[in-house]
Coordinates of C-alpha atoms in Angstrom, one line a residue:
M185 CA 77.0 87.4 79.4
G186 CA 79.4 89.1 81.8
T187 CA 83.1 89.6 81.6
Y188 CA 85.3 91.0 84.4
F189 CA 88.6 90.4 86.1
K190 CA 89.6 89.4 89.5
K191 CA 92.8 89.8 91.4
N192 CA 92.2 89.2 95.1
G193 CA 88.7 90.5 94.5
S194 CA 87.6 93.0 91.9
V195 CA 90.1 95.9 91.4
A196 CA 90.1 98.9 89.1
T197 CA 93.9 99.6 89.0
A198 CA 97.0 97.5 88.5
N199 CA 100.8 97.8 88.4
V200 CA 102.6 97.3 85.2
G201 CA 103.8 93.7 85.5
D202 CA 100.8 92.4 87.4
T203 CA 99.0 89.2 86.4
L204 CA 95.2 89.6 86.2
T205 CA 92.7 86.8 86.1
Y206 CA 89.8 87.3 83.7
V207 CA 86.5 85.4 83.8
V208 CA 84.1 85.4 80.8
S209 CA 80.8 83.5 81.2
S210 CA 77.5 82.9 79.4
V211 CA 74.5 80.7 79.6
I212 CA 73.9 78.0 76.9
P213 CA 70.7 78.8 75.1
T214 CA 68.1 76.2 74.0
T215 CA 69.8 73.6 71.8
T216 CA 66.8 71.6 70.9
G217 CA 66.9 70.5 67.2
Q218 CA 70.6 71.4 66.8
T219 CA 73.2 68.9 65.8
D220 CA 76.5 69.2 67.6
P221 CA 76.1 73.0 68.2
T222 CA 79.1 75.0 69.1
F223 CA 79.6 78.0 71.4
T224 CA 82.3 80.6 70.8
F225 CA 84.0 83.1 73.0
K226 CA 86.0 85.9 71.3
D227 CA 88.2 87.9 73.5
T228 CA 90.0 91.1 72.4
A229 CA 92.8 92.4 74.6
S230 CA 94.2 95.9 74.1
K231 CA 97.9 96.7 73.8
G232 CA 99.6 96.4 77.2
L233 CA 97.8 93.2 78.0
T234 CA 99.5 89.9 77.2
V235 CA 97.2 86.9 77.3
D236 CA 98.7 83.6 78.6
A237 CA 97.1 81.0 76.3
S238 CA 98.4 78.2 78.5
S239 CA 96.3 79.5 81.4
I240 CA 93.0 79.0 79.6
K241 CA 90.4 76.9 81.4
V242 CA 86.9 76.2 80.1
F243 CA 84.3 74.6 82.3
Y244 CA 80.6 74.4 83.2
D245 CA 80.3 76.4 86.4
A246 CA 77.7 74.4 88.4
D247 CA 77.9 76.6 91.6
D248 CA 78.1 79.9 89.7
D249 CA 81.2 81.1 91.5
D250 CA 83.4 81.8 88.5
K251 CA 86.0 79.3 89.8
Y252 CA 86.8 75.8 88.7
N253 CA 86.3 73.8 92.0
Y254 CA 87.8 70.4 91.2
F255 CA 87.4 69.3 94.8
D256 CA 83.8 70.6 95.0
A257 CA 80.9 68.2 95.2
T258 CA 78.8 70.7 93.2
G259 CA 80.2 69.1 90.1
D260 CA 82.0 71.8 88.0
T261 CA 82.9 70.1 84.8
L262 CA 86.3 71.0 83.3
L263 CA 86.6 70.6 79.5
A264 CA 89.6 69.2 77.7
K265 CA 91.5 71.3 75.2
D266 CA 91.3 70.0 71.6
T267 CA 88.9 67.3 72.7
D268 CA 86.1 69.6 74.0
Y269 CA 87.3 73.0 72.7
T270 CA 89.9 74.6 70.5
V271 CA 91.9 77.8 71.0
T272 CA 92.9 80.2 68.2
G273 CA 95.4 82.9 69.1
P274 CA 96.3 85.1 70.7
T275 CA 96.5 86.7 67.3
A276 CA 98.0 90.2 66.8
S277 CA 95.6 92.9 65.7
D278 CA 95.9 96.7 65.2
S279 CA 94.6 97.3 68.8
G280 CA 96.2 94.3 70.6
T281 CA 95.4 90.6 70.3
V282 CA 92.4 88.4 69.7
T283 CA 91.8 85.0 71.2
Q284 CA 89.0 82.8 70.1
V285 CA 87.7 79.7 72.0
D286 CA 85.3 77.4 70.2
V287 CA 83.5 74.9 72.5
K288 CA 82.3 71.8 70.7
N289 CA 78.9 70.1 71.0
V290 CA 77.1 72.1 73.7
G291 CA 73.9 70.2 72.8
G292 CA 71.8 69.2 75.9
K293 CA 73.6 71.8 78.1
D294 CA 70.6 74.2 77.9
G295 CA 70.7 76.8 80.8
Q296 CA 74.1 75.8 82.0
K297 CA 76.7 78.4 82.7
L298 CA 79.8 78.1 80.5
T299 CA 82.9 79.9 81.8
L300 CA 86.2 80.8 80.2
L301 CA 89.0 81.7 82.7
Y302 CA 92.5 82.9 81.8
K303 CA 95.3 85.1 82.9
A304 CA 96.9 88.1 81.3
S305 CA 99.9 90.3 82.4
T306 CA 100.1 94.0 82.1
T307 CA 102.9 95.6 80.2
K308 CA 104.4 99.0 79.4
D309 CA 102.8 98.9 76.0
A310 CA 99.5 100.2 77.4
V311 CA 98.0 103.2 75.8
D312 CA 96.8 106.2 77.8
N313 CA 97.7 104.5 81.1
Q314 CA 95.1 101.8 80.8
V315 CA 94.3 98.4 79.3
T316 CA 90.9 97.2 78.1
N317 CA 89.6 93.7 77.6
A318 CA 86.4 93.0 75.7
A319 CA 84.6 89.7 75.1
T320 CA 81.7 88.5 72.9
A321 CA 79.8 85.2 72.7
S322 CA 78.1 83.6 69.8
Y323 CA 76.1 80.4 69.4
D324 CA 76.6 77.9 66.5
G325 CA 77.9 80.4 64.0
G326 CA 75.2 83.1 64.8
A327 CA 75.7 86.8 65.4
E328 CA 78.1 87.9 68.1
S329 CA 76.7 89.4 71.3
A330 CA 77.3 93.0 72.2
P331 CA 80.8 93.1 73.8
A332 CA 81.2 93.2 77.6
S333 CA 84.4 95.0 78.5
V334 CA 86.5 96.1 81.5
T335 CA 89.2 98.7 81.8
V336 CA 92.1 98.6 84.2
K337 CA 93.9 101.8 84.9
F338 CA 97.5 102.6 85.9
G339 CA 98.1 105.3 88.4
M340 CA 100.5 108.1 87.6
F341 CA 101.9 111.3 89.2
T342 CA 104.3 114.1 88.3
L343 CA 106.8 116.4 89.9
K344 CA 109.0 119.2 88.9
K345 CA 112.4 120.2 90.4
I346 CA 112.7 124.0 90.4
D347 CA 115.0 126.8 91.5
K348 CA 114.0 130.0 93.3
N349 CA 112.8 131.5 89.9
H350 CA 110.6 128.4 89.2
N351 CA 113.0 127.3 86.4
G352 CA 113.3 123.6 86.0
I353 CA 116.5 121.9 87.2
A354 CA 118.0 118.7 85.7
G355 CA 120.1 116.2 87.7
A356 CA 118.2 115.9 91.0
Q357 CA 117.3 112.3 91.9
F358 CA 114.1 111.0 93.5
S359 CA 113.0 107.6 94.8
V360 CA 109.4 106.3 95.1
T361 CA 108.6 103.9 97.9
G362 CA 105.5 101.8 98.1
S363 CA 103.5 100.9 101.2
D364 CA 105.7 97.9 101.7
G365 CA 108.7 100.2 102.3
N366 CA 110.6 99.1 99.2
A367 CA 111.9 101.5 96.6
I368 CA 110.2 100.9 93.3
I369 CA 112.4 100.2 90.2
F370 CA 111.4 102.3 87.2
E371 CA 112.3 101.8 83.6
K372 CA 113.3 104.8 81.4
T373 CA 111.0 105.2 78.4
D374 CA 111.6 106.9 75.0
V375 CA 109.9 110.1 76.2
N376 CA 112.0 112.7 78.0
G377 CA 111.2 112.7 81.7
E378 CA 108.8 109.7 81.5
W379 CA 109.3 106.6 83.7
V380 CA 107.3 103.4 84.0
R381 CA 107.2 100.9 86.8
A382 CA 109.5 98.0 85.8
A383 CA 107.4 94.9 85.2
D384 CA 110.1 92.8 86.9
Q385 CA 110.9 94.4 90.2
S386 CA 113.9 92.0 90.7
V387 CA 115.7 93.4 87.6
K388 CA 119.2 94.7 88.1
V389 CA 119.4 98.4 88.6
D390 CA 121.9 99.6 86.1
N391 CA 121.2 103.3 86.1
V392 CA 121.1 103.1 82.3
T393 CA 117.6 101.7 81.7
Y394 CA 116.5 100.7 85.2
F395 CA 116.7 103.1 88.2
K396 CA 115.7 103.4 91.8
N397 CA 116.9 106.9 92.1
V398 CA 115.4 108.6 89.1
P399 CA 117.1 111.8 87.7
T400 CA 115.2 114.8 86.7
S401 CA 115.4 115.6 83.0
Q402 CA 116.2 118.9 81.3
G403 CA 113.3 121.1 82.4
G404 CA 113.2 119.4 85.8
A405 CA 110.0 117.3 85.2
L406 CA 109.4 113.7 86.1
Y407 CA 106.4 111.6 85.0
F408 CA 105.9 108.3 86.9
W409 CA 103.2 105.8 85.8
G410 CA 102.3 102.1 85.9
L411 CA 101.2 102.2 89.5
A412 CA 98.3 100.5 91.3
E413 CA 96.0 101.9 93.9
G414 CA 97.8 102.7 97.1
G415 CA 100.1 105.2 99.0
Y416 CA 103.5 106.2 97.9
S417 CA 106.3 108.2 99.5
V418 CA 108.6 110.3 97.3
Y419 CA 112.1 111.2 98.6
E420 CA 114.8 113.5 97.1
Q421 CA 117.9 111.4 97.3
K422 CA 120.3 113.8 95.6
V423 CA 120.2 117.5 95.0
A424 CA 121.2 118.8 91.6
E425 CA 124.8 119.9 91.2
G426 CA 125.5 123.4 92.2
Y427 CA 122.8 123.4 94.9
A428 CA 123.0 122.9 98.6
Q429 CA 123.0 119.2 99.2
Q430 CA 121.7 119.3 102.8
Y431 CA 118.4 120.8 101.8
R432 CA 116.2 118.0 100.5
A433 CA 112.5 117.3 100.6
G434 CA 109.8 114.7 100.0
F435 CA 106.1 114.3 99.9
S436 CA 103.4 111.7 99.8
V437 CA 101.0 110.8 97.0
S438 CA 98.0 108.4 96.9
I439 CA 96.3 106.7 94.0
D440 CA 92.7 105.7 94.3
K441 CA 90.7 102.9 92.8
N442 CA 90.0 105.0 89.7
G443 CA 93.7 105.8 89.1
Q444 CA 93.2 109.4 90.4
R445 CA 96.2 110.9 92.2
T446 CA 96.1 113.1 95.4
Y447 CA 99.2 114.8 96.7
N448 CA 99.5 114.9 100.5
Y449 CA 101.7 117.3 102.2
D450 CA 103.9 115.6 104.8
K451 CA 105.7 118.0 107.2
A452 CA 108.1 115.2 108.3
K453 CA 109.4 114.9 104.8
D454 CA 109.7 118.7 104.2
Q455 CA 111.3 120.4 107.2
Y456 CA 112.6 123.3 105.1
K457 CA 109.3 124.1 103.3
L458 CA 110.7 123.2 99.9
V459 CA 107.5 121.5 98.6
T460 CA 104.6 123.3 96.9
F461 CA 101.9 122.0 94.6
R462 CA 100.0 123.1 91.5
D463 CA 96.4 122.0 91.3
A464 CA 94.6 120.6 88.3
D465 CA 94.0 124.1 87.0
G466 CA 97.7 125.1 87.4
A467 CA 97.3 127.4 90.4
E468 CA 100.1 127.2 92.9
V469 CA 99.2 125.8 96.3
T470 CA 101.4 126.6 99.3
P471 CA 100.8 123.7 101.6
S472 CA 100.0 123.4 105.3
N473 CA 100.0 120.3 107.5
S474 CA 96.7 119.1 106.1
T475 CA 97.0 120.1 102.5
K476 CA 95.7 117.6 99.9
V477 CA 95.8 118.4 96.2
V478 CA 93.8 116.3 93.7
G479 CA 95.5 116.0 90.3
G480 CA 98.0 118.7 89.4
T481 CA 101.7 118.2 90.2
A482 CA 104.3 118.6 93.0
Q483 CA 107.1 121.1 92.9
V484 CA 110.3 120.7 94.9
L485 CA 112.7 123.7 95.4
N486 CA 116.5 123.4 95.3
I487 CA 118.4 126.3 96.8
K488 CA 122.1 127.4 96.6
N489 CA 122.4 128.8 100.1
I490 CA 120.4 129.4 103.3
S491 CA 119.2 132.9 102.2
E492 CA 117.0 131.2 99.5
L493 CA 115.0 129.2 102.0
P494 CA 111.3 130.0 102.1
L495 CA 110.5 132.3 105.1
T496 CA 106.8 131.5 105.3
G497 CA 106.6 129.8 108.7
G498 CA 107.3 126.2 109.5
A499 CA 110.7 124.6 109.7
G500 CA 112.5 127.3 107.7
L501 CA 111.4 130.1 110.0
T502 CA 111.9 127.9 113.1
M503 CA 115.5 127.3 112.1
F504 CA 116.2 131.0 111.9
V505 CA 114.4 131.7 115.2
T506 CA 116.2 128.9 116.9
A507 CA 119.6 130.1 115.6
A508 CA 118.8 133.6 116.8
I509 CA 118.0 132.3 120.3
V510 CA 121.1 130.2 120.4
F511 CA 123.4 133.0 119.2
S512 CA 121.8 135.5 121.5
G513 CA 122.1 133.1 124.4
V514 CA 125.8 132.5 123.6
G515 CA 126.3 136.2 123.3
V516 CA 124.6 137.0 126.6
T517 CA 126.5 134.3 128.4
L518 CA 129.9 135.5 127.1
L519 CA 128.9 139.1 127.9
V520 CA 128.0 138.1 131.4
K521 CA 131.2 136.1 131.9
S522 CA 133.3 138.8 130.4
G523 CA 131.6 141.4 132.6
T524 CA 132.1 139.3 135.6
R525 CA 135.8 138.7 134.9
R526 CA 136.2 142.4 134.2
A527 CA 134.5 143.2 137.5
R528 CA 136.7 140.8 139.4
R529 CA 139.8 142.2 137.7
V530 CA 138.7 145.7 138.7
M531 CA 138.0 144.6 142.2
R532 CA 141.4 142.9 142.4
A533 CA 143.1 146.0 141.1

């Protein structure tokens, strides 16, 4: 027996709010000598996974492709609910929900592949940034098979808004943009500084529960989760009160198929060198153009005036150098003109 899920092919991560398709299958054993034998699938979905009972399909998969091909000449046979099988649940349990499908009279179907297909949506009730689905099979009231299970993970990342002394700052606002260029809507959780991707991305942004520009909490930390594999851009949309509004920064973060995060330094998003990282061990990393940090967190500096800008190369230093050149050039030009005019006045005198 095998159980797995598909969503445009096999994936290992998902967004909160995604709909996943699960496929559970098993081969009917020898039924000789049995009278109206039954076959049972028992599916246990963890918290954060809502099974749609109306989506359940049960069929004999003649071409072994895990799909019910109703136009296919191979002859997949769709079974009728209540007539050919019954569904019990989803029933709440301590760990999530249990759904049981009892297929009637599988006699004479020896060796045929029986498949259960259904959909489930992911929710913010997931525990430890993941959902797990497990299924067993049993024949005619016998012992259940060992469970086959699959875990789907949600990506996450963190950032901290800091001042020049590395103290956390509340009140700065950040947006997170996906690869489609759209800012993601996040829902505020009960945990200070924690934000989960809103399951419904069309929900109204009220800046009470749902936000696009997410404010840093007391302590300056933000924790974003509920994200699928992909690349994300983080932008500072508003600097905290009392700090220079013109000095903002951003960075990129990617989430891989296992839900692991990697921070990517992006010079174009950080012209003032305000972004640093801490690695998974907590060591501070001053980024260069090619810096990638696996795990850990990002730090974004707010400053009150130009004197607090980092002076370690890059755009901050370039700005000072450029300013010095401009001011020197202006000074030289004025001096030359002044000297010329003075010389002319002297000559006229």
